[in-house]
Coordinates of C-alpha atoms and ligand atoms in Angstrom, one line a residue:
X1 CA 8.5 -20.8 23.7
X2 CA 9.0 -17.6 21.6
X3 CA 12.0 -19.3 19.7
X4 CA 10.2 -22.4 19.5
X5 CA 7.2 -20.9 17.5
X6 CA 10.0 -19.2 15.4
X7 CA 11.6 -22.0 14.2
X8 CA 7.6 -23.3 13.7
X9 CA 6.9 -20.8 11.7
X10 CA 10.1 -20.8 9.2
X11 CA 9.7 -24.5 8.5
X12 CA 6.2 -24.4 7.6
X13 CA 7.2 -21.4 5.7
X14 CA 9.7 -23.8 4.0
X15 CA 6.8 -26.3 3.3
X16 CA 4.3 -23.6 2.1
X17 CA 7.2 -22.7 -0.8
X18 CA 7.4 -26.9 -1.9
X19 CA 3.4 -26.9 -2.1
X20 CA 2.5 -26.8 -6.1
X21 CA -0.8 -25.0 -4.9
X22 CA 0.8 -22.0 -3.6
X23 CA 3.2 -21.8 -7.2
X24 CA 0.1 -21.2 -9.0
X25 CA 0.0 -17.5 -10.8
X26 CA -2.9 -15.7 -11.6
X27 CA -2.2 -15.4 -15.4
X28 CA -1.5 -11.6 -16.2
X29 CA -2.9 -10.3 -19.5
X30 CA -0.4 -9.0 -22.3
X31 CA -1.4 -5.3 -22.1
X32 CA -0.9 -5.6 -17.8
X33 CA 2.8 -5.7 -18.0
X34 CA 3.7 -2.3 -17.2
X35 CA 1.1 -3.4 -14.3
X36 CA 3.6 -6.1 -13.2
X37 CA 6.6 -4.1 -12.8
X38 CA 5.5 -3.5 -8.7
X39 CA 6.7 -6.1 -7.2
X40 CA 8.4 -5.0 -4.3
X41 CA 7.7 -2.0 -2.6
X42 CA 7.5 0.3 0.4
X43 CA 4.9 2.7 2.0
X44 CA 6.9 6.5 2.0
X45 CA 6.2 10.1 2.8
X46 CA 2.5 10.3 4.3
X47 CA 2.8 11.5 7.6
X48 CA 6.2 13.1 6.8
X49 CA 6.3 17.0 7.7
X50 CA 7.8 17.4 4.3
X51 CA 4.6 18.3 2.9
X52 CA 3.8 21.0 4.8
X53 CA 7.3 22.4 5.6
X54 CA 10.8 20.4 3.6
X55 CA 12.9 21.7 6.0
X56 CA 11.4 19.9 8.5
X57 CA 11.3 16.8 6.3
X58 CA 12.3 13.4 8.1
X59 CA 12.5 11.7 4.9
X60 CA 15.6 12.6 2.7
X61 CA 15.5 11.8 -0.8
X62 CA 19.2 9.9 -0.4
X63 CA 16.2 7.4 1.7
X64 CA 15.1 6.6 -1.8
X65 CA 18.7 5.5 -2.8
X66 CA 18.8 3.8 0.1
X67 CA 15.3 1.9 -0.6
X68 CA 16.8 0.8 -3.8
X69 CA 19.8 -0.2 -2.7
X70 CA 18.2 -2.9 -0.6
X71 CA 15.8 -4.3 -3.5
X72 CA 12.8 -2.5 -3.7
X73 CA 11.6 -1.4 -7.2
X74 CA 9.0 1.2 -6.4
X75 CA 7.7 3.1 -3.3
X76 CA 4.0 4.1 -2.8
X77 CA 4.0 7.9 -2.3
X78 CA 1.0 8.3 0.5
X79 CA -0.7 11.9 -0.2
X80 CA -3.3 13.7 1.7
X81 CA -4.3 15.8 -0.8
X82 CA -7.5 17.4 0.3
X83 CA -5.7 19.8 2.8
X84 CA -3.9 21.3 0.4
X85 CA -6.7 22.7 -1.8
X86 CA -8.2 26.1 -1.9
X87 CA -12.1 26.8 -1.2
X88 CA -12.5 26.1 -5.4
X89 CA -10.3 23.1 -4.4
X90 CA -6.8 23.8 -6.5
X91 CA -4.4 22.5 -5.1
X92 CA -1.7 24.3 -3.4
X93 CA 1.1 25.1 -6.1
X94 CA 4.0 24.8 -3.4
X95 CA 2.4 21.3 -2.4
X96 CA 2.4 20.4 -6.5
X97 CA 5.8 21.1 -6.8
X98 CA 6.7 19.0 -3.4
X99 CA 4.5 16.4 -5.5
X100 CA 6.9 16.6 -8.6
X101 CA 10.4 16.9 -6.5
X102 CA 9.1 13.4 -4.9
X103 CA 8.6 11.8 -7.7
X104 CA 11.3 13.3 -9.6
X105 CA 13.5 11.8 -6.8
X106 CA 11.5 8.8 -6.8
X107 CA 12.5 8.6 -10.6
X108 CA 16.3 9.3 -10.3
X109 CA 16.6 6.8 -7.6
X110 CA 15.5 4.1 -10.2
X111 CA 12.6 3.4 -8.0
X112 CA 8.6 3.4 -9.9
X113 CA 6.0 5.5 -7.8
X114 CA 2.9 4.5 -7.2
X115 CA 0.6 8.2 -6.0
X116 CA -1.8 7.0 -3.8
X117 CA -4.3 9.7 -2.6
X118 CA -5.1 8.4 1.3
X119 CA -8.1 10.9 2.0
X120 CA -9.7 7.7 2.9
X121 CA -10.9 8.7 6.6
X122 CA -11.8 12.2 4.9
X123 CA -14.1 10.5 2.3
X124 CA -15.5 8.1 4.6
X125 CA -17.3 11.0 6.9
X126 CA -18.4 13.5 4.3
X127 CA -19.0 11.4 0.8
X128 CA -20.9 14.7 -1.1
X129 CA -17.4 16.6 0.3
X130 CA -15.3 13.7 -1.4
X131 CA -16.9 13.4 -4.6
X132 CA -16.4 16.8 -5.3
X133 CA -12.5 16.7 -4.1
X134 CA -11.1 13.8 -5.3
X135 CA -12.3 14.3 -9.2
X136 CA -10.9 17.4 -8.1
X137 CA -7.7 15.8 -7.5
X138 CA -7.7 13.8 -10.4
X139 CA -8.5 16.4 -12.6
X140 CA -5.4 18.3 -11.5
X141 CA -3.0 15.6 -10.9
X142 CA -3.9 12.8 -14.2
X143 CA -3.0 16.2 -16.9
X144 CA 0.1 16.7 -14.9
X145 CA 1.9 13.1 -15.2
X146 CA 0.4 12.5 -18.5
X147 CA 3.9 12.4 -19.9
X148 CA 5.4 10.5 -16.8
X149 CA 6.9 7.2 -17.9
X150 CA 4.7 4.5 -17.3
X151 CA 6.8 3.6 -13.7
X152 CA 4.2 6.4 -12.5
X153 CA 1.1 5.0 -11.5
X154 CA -2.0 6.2 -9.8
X155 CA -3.5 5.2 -6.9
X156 CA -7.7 6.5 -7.0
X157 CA -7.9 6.3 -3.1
X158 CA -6.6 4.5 -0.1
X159 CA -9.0 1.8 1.6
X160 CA -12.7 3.4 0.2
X161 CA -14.9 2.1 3.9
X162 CA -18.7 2.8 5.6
X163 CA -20.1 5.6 4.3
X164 CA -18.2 5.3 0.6
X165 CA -18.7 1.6 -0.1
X166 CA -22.0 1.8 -1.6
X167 CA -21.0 4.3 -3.7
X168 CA -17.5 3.5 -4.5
X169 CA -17.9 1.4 -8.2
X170 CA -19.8 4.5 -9.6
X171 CA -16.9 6.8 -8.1
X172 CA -14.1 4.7 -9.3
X173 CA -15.7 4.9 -12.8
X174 CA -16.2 8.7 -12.7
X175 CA -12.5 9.0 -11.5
X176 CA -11.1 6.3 -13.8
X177 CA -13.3 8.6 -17.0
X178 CA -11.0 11.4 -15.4
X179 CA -8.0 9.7 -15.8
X180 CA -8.1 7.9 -18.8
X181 CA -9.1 11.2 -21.1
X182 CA -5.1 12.4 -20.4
X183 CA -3.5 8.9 -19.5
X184 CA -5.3 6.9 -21.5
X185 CA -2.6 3.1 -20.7
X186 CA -1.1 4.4 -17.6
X187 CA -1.2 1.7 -14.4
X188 CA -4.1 2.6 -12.6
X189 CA -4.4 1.2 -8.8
X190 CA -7.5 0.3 -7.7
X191 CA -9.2 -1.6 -4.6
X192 CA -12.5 -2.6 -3.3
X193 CA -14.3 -1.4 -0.4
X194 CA -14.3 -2.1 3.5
X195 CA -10.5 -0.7 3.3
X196 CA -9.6 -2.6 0.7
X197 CA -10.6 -5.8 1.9
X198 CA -9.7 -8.8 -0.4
X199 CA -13.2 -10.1 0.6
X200 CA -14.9 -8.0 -1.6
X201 CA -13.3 -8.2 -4.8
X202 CA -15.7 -10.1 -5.5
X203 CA -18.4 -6.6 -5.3
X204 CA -15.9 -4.4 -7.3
X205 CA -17.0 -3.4 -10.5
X206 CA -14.0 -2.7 -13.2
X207 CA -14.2 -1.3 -16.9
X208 CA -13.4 -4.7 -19.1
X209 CA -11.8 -3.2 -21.7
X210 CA -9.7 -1.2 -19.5
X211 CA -6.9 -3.6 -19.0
X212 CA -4.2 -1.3 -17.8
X213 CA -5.7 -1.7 -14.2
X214 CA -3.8 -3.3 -10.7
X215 CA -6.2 -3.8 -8.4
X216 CA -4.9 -3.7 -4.8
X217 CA -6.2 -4.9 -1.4
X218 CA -4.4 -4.5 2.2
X219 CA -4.2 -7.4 4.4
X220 CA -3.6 -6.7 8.0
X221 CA -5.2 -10.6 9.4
X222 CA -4.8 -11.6 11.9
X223 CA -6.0 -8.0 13.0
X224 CA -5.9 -8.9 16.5
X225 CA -2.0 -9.7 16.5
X226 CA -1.3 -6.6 13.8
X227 CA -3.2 -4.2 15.6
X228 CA -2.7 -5.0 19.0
X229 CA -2.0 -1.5 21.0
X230 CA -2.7 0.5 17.7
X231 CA -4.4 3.7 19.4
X232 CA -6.8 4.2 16.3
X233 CA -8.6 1.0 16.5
X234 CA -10.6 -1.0 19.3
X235 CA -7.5 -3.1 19.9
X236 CA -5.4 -0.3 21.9
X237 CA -5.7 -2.2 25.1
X238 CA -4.6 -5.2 24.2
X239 CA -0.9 -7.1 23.9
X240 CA 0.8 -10.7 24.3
X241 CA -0.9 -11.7 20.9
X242 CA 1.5 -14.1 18.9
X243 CA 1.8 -14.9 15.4
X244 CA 3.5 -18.1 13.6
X245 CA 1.5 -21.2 14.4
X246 CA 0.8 -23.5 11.1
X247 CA -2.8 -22.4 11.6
X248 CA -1.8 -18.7 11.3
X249 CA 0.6 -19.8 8.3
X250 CA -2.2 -21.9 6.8
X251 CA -4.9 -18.7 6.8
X252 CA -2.5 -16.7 4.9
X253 CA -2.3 -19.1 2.3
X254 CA -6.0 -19.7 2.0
X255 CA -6.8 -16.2 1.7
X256 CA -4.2 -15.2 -0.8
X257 CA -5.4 -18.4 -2.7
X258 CA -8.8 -16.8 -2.8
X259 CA -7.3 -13.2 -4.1
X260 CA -4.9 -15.6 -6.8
X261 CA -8.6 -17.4 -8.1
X262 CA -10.3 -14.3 -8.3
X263 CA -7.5 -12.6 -9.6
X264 CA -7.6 -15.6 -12.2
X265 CA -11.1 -15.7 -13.4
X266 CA -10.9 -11.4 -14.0
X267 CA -8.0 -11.9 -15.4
X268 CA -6.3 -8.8 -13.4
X269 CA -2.9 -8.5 -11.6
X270 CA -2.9 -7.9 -7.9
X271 CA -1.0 -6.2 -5.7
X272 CA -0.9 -5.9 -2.0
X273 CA -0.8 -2.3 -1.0
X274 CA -0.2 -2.7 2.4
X275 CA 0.5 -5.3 5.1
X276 CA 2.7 -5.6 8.7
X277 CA 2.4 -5.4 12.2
X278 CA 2.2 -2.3 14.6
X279 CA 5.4 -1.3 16.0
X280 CA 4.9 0.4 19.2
X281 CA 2.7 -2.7 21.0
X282 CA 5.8 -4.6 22.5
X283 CA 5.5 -7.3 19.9
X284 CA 8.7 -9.7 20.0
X285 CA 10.6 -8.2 16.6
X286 CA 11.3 -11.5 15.5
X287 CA 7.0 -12.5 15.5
X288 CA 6.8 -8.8 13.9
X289 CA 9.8 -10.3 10.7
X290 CA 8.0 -13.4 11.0
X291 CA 4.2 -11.6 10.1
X292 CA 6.3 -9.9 7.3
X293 CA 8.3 -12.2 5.9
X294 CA 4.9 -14.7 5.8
X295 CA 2.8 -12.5 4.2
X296 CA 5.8 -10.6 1.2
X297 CA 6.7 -14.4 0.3
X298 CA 2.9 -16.0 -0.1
X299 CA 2.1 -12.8 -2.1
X300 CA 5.1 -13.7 -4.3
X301 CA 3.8 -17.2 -4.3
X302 CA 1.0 -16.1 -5.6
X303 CA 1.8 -13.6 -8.1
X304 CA 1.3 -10.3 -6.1
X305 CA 3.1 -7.4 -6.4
X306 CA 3.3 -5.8 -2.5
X307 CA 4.1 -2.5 -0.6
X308 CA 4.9 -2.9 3.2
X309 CA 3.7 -0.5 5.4
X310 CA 5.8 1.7 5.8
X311 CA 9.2 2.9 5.8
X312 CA 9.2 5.4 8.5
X313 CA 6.5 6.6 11.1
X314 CA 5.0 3.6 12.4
X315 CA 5.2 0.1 11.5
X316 CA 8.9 0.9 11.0
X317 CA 11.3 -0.9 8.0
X318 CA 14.0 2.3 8.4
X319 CA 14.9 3.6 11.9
X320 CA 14.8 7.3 11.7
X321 CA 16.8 7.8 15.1
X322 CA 19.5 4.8 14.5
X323 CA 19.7 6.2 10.8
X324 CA 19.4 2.9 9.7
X325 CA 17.1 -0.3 8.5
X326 CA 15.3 -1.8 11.2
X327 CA 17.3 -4.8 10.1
X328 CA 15.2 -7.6 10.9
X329 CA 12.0 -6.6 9.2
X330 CA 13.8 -5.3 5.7
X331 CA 15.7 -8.8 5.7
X332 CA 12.6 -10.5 6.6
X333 CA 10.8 -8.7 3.4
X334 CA 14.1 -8.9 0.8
X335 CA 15.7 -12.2 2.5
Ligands
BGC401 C1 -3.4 4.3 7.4 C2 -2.5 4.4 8.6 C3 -2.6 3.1 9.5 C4 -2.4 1.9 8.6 C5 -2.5 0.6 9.4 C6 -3.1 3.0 6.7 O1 -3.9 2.9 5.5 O2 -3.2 5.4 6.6 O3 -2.8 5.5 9.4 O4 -1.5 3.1 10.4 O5 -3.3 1.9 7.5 O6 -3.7 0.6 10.1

């Protein structure tokens, strides 16, 4: 049954790629280019020890090598920032200079970075704490890259949800003002609110004239089969949900066709900062390749840039303890 919904799955696939609907491209402006080098990326280093302590680093900077090596053209460097900062919120100079080797690395490897500040959780319960920090942050961290080539972008904050979404279009202005006054054309990532769902793009409120934006969302549907088990949600007790009917396949399509129109009519490049399927829940591998090979090809489909989530940790592309890719989900997103 399991195979049989595999093979299902591949040739609708197949039939998805021959549909002239799903070749259709939202049309990226001239000045967006340095925008469109993400295509293909992967989640690294946020709940890596190597912040806090390198020697105790899982991640190894030959893993960035190794990310290139199998196709990927950028990572998306995950940073919890705020725990790093001082009571007049500097941030640690130790934790800067882990900031700079990463990228650095990042760099060598031929890879673009994409710094993503995920204090998402921390802004959602105290929003007067967050507005302080994060200008904070990018007050700090925008001067410091200003030079960085322009395969250095900035990420204003991971999945903005509850408490921050009424107030998220006036922060992401006040943080974008921060930026912009030392990096005045680098890639700027931004997303709307209910963490970063595509649903409300249509509620996010960008500068116009600021064309040198990519704005993200995460897409984690059905939530019920990529969550299943997932301790930090309300789907920890459950397992046995499958993925790959033509109706699964068919949702996937629909909602990236609504990111691509959108995407269209702003005129704005897109890129999917996270997607893929919890690791730890017993889910068949080959449904878990299938989620990810589903969702990396419709967002090419459509245009969209994407980030899987993540290398290491959870959700697993690269096996830490085999020392090597989890070989099914890297070839199913870089067939
Ligand atoms: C969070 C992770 C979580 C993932 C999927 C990310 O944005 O930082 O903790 O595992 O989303 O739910």
């Amino acid at each position: 049954m399991a195979r049989f919904r595999w093979i299902a799955a591949v040739a609708a696939l197949i039939v998805s790629a021959c549909t002239p609907l799903a070749l259709e491209r939202p049309a990226a402006s001239a000045t967006a280019v340095s925008a469109m080098q993400f295509k293909r990326g992967v989640n690294v280093l946020g709940y890596d020890p190597y912040w806090t302590d390198p020697s105790k680093a899982r991640f190894q900077w030959r893993h960035l090598a190794e990310i290139k090596r199998a196709g990927f053209d950028h990572v998306r460097l995950v940073v919890f920032a705020f725990k790093f900062m001082d009571a007049q919120n500097r941030l640690d100079t130790k934790w800067l200079e882990r900031l700079d080797a990463a990228v650095r690395e990042a760099q060598a490897a031929g890879l673009g970075v994409i710094v993503d500040e995920h204090d998402f959780d921390t802004c959602a319960k105290d929003v007067p704490a967050c507005r302080v920090k994060l200008p904070a942050f990018w007050r700090q961290i925008a001067p410091r890259y200003a030079s960085a080539p322009d395969s250095i972008a900035f990420e204003l904050l991971n999945e903005p949800h509850k408490a921050l979404d009424p107030v998220w279009n006036d922060m992401l202005a006040e943080l974008l003002g921060i930026v912009r006054q030392s990096n005045p054309t680098r890639t700027v990532v931004v997303g709307p609110t209910s963490w970063n769902s595509f649903h409300n793009l249509p509620t996010l409120r960008l500068p116009e004239g600021d064309r040198n934006l990519l704005v993200t969302f995460h897409y984690y549907d059905p939530f019920r089969f990529t969550h299943q088990g997932a301790s930090w949600t309300d789907m920890v007790g459950l397992r046995g949900v499958t993925f790959g009917s033509e109706a699964d396949l068919a949702q996937i399509r629909k909602d990236f066709d609504e990111v691509a129109a959108w995407a269209r009519a702003n005129n704005r490049p897109i890129l999917l900062g996270e997607f893929g399927a919890y690791d730890k829940s017993g889910t068949p591998i080959e449904m878990r390749a299938a989620y990810a090979n589903a969702v990396a090809r419709e967002a090419e489909l459509h245009g969209f840039g994407w980030d899987y989530w993540q290398f290491d940790s959870d959700f697993i592309v690269w096996d830490m303890q085999k020392n090597g890719w989890n070989e099914p989900i890297l070839k199913a997103l870089i067939p």
